[in-house]
Short mmCIF file of C-alpha atoms in Angstrom, two decimals:
data_model
loop_
_atom_site.label_atom_id
_atom_site.label_comp_id
_atom_site.label_asym_id
_atom_site.label_seq_id
_atom_site.Cartn_x
_atom_site.Cartn_y
_atom_site.Cartn_z
CA MET A 30 0.00 0.00 0.00
CA GLU A 31 1.40 3.35 -1.03
CA SER A 32 2.16 5.89 1.69
CA PRO A 33 -0.02 9.00 1.95
CA PHE A 34 1.48 12.20 0.60
CA THR A 35 1.99 13.54 4.15
CA GLU A 36 4.45 10.69 4.78
CA LYS A 37 5.79 10.27 1.27
CA PHE A 38 6.79 13.92 1.03
CA ARG A 39 7.76 14.55 4.64
CA PRO A 40 10.87 16.78 4.50
CA GLU A 41 14.08 15.21 5.78
CA LYS A 42 16.33 18.28 5.81
CA ILE A 43 15.69 21.60 7.50
CA SER A 44 16.31 23.33 4.16
CA GLU A 45 13.31 21.44 2.72
CA PHE A 46 10.84 22.84 5.25
CA CYS A 47 8.57 25.80 4.59
CA LEU A 48 9.52 27.60 7.77
CA PRO A 49 10.01 31.31 8.45
CA ASP A 50 13.63 32.36 8.02
CA ARG A 51 13.77 33.37 11.71
CA ILE A 52 13.37 29.65 12.58
CA GLN A 53 15.06 27.98 9.63
CA SER A 54 18.32 29.94 9.80
CA LYS A 55 18.78 29.36 13.54
CA LEU A 56 18.05 25.63 13.31
CA GLU A 57 20.52 25.23 10.44
CA LYS A 58 23.23 26.84 12.60
CA LEU A 59 22.42 24.55 15.55
CA ILE A 60 22.50 21.45 13.35
CA LYS A 61 25.83 22.54 11.89
CA LYS A 62 27.18 22.66 15.47
CA LYS A 63 25.68 19.17 16.03
CA ASP A 64 24.38 20.30 19.38
CA THR A 65 20.96 21.96 19.53
CA GLY A 66 20.60 22.21 23.29
CA HIS A 67 17.09 21.78 24.69
CA LEU A 68 14.42 23.00 22.26
CA ILE A 69 10.75 23.91 22.42
CA PHE A 70 8.62 23.98 19.27
CA GLN A 71 5.26 25.57 20.04
CA GLY A 72 2.35 26.56 17.83
CA GLU A 73 -0.87 25.44 16.21
CA ALA A 74 -1.42 21.93 14.86
CA GLY A 75 -0.12 21.00 11.41
CA ASN A 76 2.54 23.70 11.00
CA GLY A 77 5.60 21.43 10.99
CA LYS A 78 6.69 21.19 14.63
CA THR A 79 6.80 17.40 14.90
CA ALA A 80 8.17 16.91 11.39
CA THR A 81 10.98 19.37 12.12
CA ALA A 82 11.85 17.61 15.38
CA LYS A 83 11.97 14.23 13.64
CA ALA A 84 14.19 15.63 10.88
CA ILE A 85 16.65 16.90 13.50
CA ILE A 86 16.67 13.50 15.19
CA LYS A 87 17.30 11.74 11.88
CA LEU A 88 20.23 14.07 11.18
CA LEU A 89 21.88 14.14 14.62
CA ALA A 90 20.82 11.04 16.56
CA PRO A 91 19.20 8.45 14.27
CA THR A 92 19.94 5.51 16.60
CA ASN A 93 20.43 7.41 19.85
CA ASN A 94 17.00 8.81 20.65
CA ILE A 95 13.84 8.23 22.65
CA GLN A 96 10.49 9.40 21.31
CA ILE A 97 7.46 9.62 23.58
CA ASN A 98 3.96 11.09 23.51
CA GLY A 99 3.36 13.45 26.41
CA SER A 100 -0.40 12.87 26.29
CA LYS A 101 0.07 9.14 26.91
CA ASP A 102 3.46 8.65 28.58
CA ASN A 103 2.88 11.26 31.24
CA SER A 104 2.77 9.46 34.58
CA VAL A 105 5.10 10.63 37.33
CA ASP A 106 6.74 7.18 37.49
CA TYR A 107 7.35 7.13 33.74
CA ILE A 108 8.91 10.59 33.70
CA LYS A 109 10.96 9.80 36.82
CA ASP A 110 12.34 6.71 35.09
CA LEU A 111 13.00 8.73 31.94
CA SER A 112 14.82 11.49 33.82
CA VAL A 113 17.04 9.04 35.70
CA LYS A 114 17.72 6.30 33.14
CA GLY A 115 16.84 7.78 29.77
CA MET A 116 18.63 11.09 30.16
CA GLY A 117 21.53 9.75 32.17
CA SER A 118 22.71 7.17 29.65
CA SER A 119 24.06 7.95 26.21
CA LEU A 120 26.51 6.84 23.59
CA TYR A 121 28.16 10.19 24.17
CA GLY A 122 31.52 10.45 22.44
CA ASP A 123 30.67 7.80 19.89
CA GLU A 124 27.48 9.15 18.45
CA GLY A 125 26.96 12.54 20.00
CA LYS A 126 24.20 13.45 22.41
CA LYS A 127 21.06 11.44 22.85
CA ILE A 128 17.88 13.28 21.87
CA ILE A 129 14.66 12.76 23.81
CA PHE A 130 11.66 13.93 21.83
CA ILE A 131 8.48 14.63 23.79
CA ASP A 132 5.60 15.23 21.41
CA GLU A 133 2.40 16.78 22.84
CA ALA A 134 4.46 17.85 25.85
CA ASP A 135 1.56 20.02 27.05
CA GLY A 136 -0.02 16.70 28.08
CA LEU A 137 2.57 16.23 30.85
CA THR A 138 1.28 16.95 34.33
CA GLU A 139 2.85 19.82 36.23
CA LYS A 140 4.42 17.35 38.66
CA ALA A 141 5.94 15.36 35.79
CA GLN A 142 7.34 18.56 34.30
CA MET A 143 8.84 19.52 37.66
CA LEU A 144 10.74 16.22 37.69
CA LEU A 145 12.50 17.17 34.46
CA ARG A 146 13.95 20.47 35.68
CA VAL A 147 17.11 19.26 37.45
CA PRO A 148 17.99 16.45 34.97
CA MET A 149 17.67 18.93 32.09
CA GLU A 150 20.54 20.86 33.64
CA GLU A 151 22.63 18.05 35.14
CA GLN A 152 22.43 15.77 32.09
CA SER A 153 22.68 18.46 29.42
CA HIS A 154 26.17 17.22 28.45
CA LEU A 155 24.66 13.83 27.57
CA CYS A 156 21.20 14.57 26.31
CA ASN A 157 19.08 17.17 24.53
CA ILE A 158 15.31 17.35 24.87
CA ILE A 159 13.00 18.56 22.11
CA MET A 160 9.44 19.35 23.19
CA CYS A 161 6.54 20.01 20.83
CA PHE A 162 3.16 21.32 21.93
CA ASN A 163 0.20 23.47 20.94
CA ASP A 164 -0.77 25.05 24.28
CA ALA A 165 2.13 26.99 25.78
CA SER A 166 0.08 27.89 28.87
CA LYS A 167 0.25 24.26 30.05
CA VAL A 168 4.05 24.15 30.16
CA ILE A 169 5.71 25.56 33.27
CA LYS A 170 8.12 28.50 33.10
CA PRO A 171 11.12 26.56 34.54
CA ILE A 172 10.94 24.19 31.56
CA LYS A 173 10.70 27.06 29.07
CA SER A 174 13.65 28.86 30.68
CA ARG A 175 15.86 25.81 30.10
CA CYS A 176 15.03 25.66 26.39
CA LEU A 177 15.49 27.67 23.23
CA VAL A 178 11.89 28.41 22.26
CA PHE A 179 10.66 28.52 18.65
CA ASP A 180 7.15 29.77 17.95
CA PHE A 181 6.00 28.07 14.74
CA ASN A 182 2.95 30.30 14.37
CA CYS A 183 3.16 32.69 11.46
CA LYS A 184 4.08 36.24 12.50
CA VAL A 185 3.07 39.52 10.89
CA GLY A 186 4.95 40.00 7.62
CA GLU A 187 5.90 36.32 7.20
CA GLU A 188 2.87 35.15 5.25
CA GLU A 189 4.15 35.95 1.75
CA GLU A 190 7.57 34.46 2.52
CA ILE A 191 6.02 31.17 3.64
CA LYS A 192 3.46 31.08 0.81
CA LYS A 193 6.25 31.28 -1.79
CA LYS A 194 8.02 28.32 -0.16
CA LEU A 195 4.79 26.33 0.04
CA LEU A 196 3.88 27.02 -3.59
CA LYS A 197 7.30 25.84 -4.74
CA ARG A 198 7.08 22.67 -2.63
CA PHE A 199 3.54 21.85 -3.73
CA THR A 200 4.37 22.47 -7.40
CA ASN A 201 7.17 19.89 -7.11
CA ILE A 202 4.79 17.39 -5.45
CA CYS A 203 2.28 17.85 -8.27
CA LYS A 204 4.97 17.27 -10.91
CA LYS A 205 6.20 14.08 -9.23
CA GLU A 206 2.68 12.70 -8.76
CA LYS A 207 1.27 14.09 -12.02
CA VAL A 208 -1.42 16.02 -10.19
CA LYS A 209 -3.05 18.59 -12.46
CA LEU A 210 -3.36 21.65 -10.27
CA SER A 211 -2.47 25.13 -11.47
CA LYS A 212 -0.53 27.63 -9.36
CA ASP A 213 -3.78 29.53 -8.78
CA GLN A 214 -5.45 26.35 -7.50
CA LEU A 215 -2.49 25.59 -5.24
CA SER A 216 -2.57 29.14 -3.92
CA GLU A 217 -6.27 28.68 -3.14
CA ILE A 218 -5.51 25.48 -1.21
CA ILE A 219 -2.84 27.35 0.74
CA ASP A 220 -5.17 30.27 1.54
CA ASN A 221 -8.14 28.07 2.50
CA ASN A 222 -6.10 25.90 4.88
CA TRP A 223 -3.69 28.46 6.33
CA TYR A 224 -1.33 27.57 8.18
CA ASP A 225 -2.07 23.84 8.40
CA VAL A 226 0.53 22.40 6.01
CA ARG A 227 -0.52 18.83 6.74
CA LYS A 228 -4.08 19.60 5.64
CA MET A 229 -2.82 21.38 2.52
CA VAL A 230 -0.90 18.26 1.45
CA LYS A 231 -3.99 16.11 2.09
CA MET A 232 -6.08 18.41 -0.12
CA ILE A 233 -3.52 18.03 -2.94
CA GLU A 234 -3.61 14.25 -2.56
CA LEU A 235 -7.38 14.29 -3.09
CA GLU A 236 -6.73 15.50 -6.65
CA ALA A 237 -4.27 12.69 -7.45
#
């Protein structure tokens, strides 16, 4: 069974993402250093947070990572075990830092988040954490202060910049899949589903 377009055309390099330059340029510098530090990707659903995190993992720690869902793996015992065992062990020196990816991190309880504070500092030479979430109000300030925060929501003045990148990407998808959509039609898909890139790709797939 053929993969859906959202998986088939998931970007694998930061340069392939349709991100604002304020995010893309900084991430490229961090990846070049091969040490991102702790990161937070926050913003609305579908705008590339999780895909960006997974691309970073694939580039920097393809076999030295832990990926969890904060809405499911959020018990105090689980996070305690993660902070002691998961963050404290790494193939450091051989493969670089371990990366722990917590998707939907706003699903972690406040107590579970509190447990991460000290290990995030003490184990930072072994492990980087990347957190993705939609609701920033549910993540405590001590966690945010230990991370470099990227807001994936589109800011004033960035819309045209991102639309140009999206139009170029979607035009390439249409050529590869022989989807007959004009640039005007693609622009309409972009406008009608702003800024949910995942939904845009799904709408293009409906025309395949």
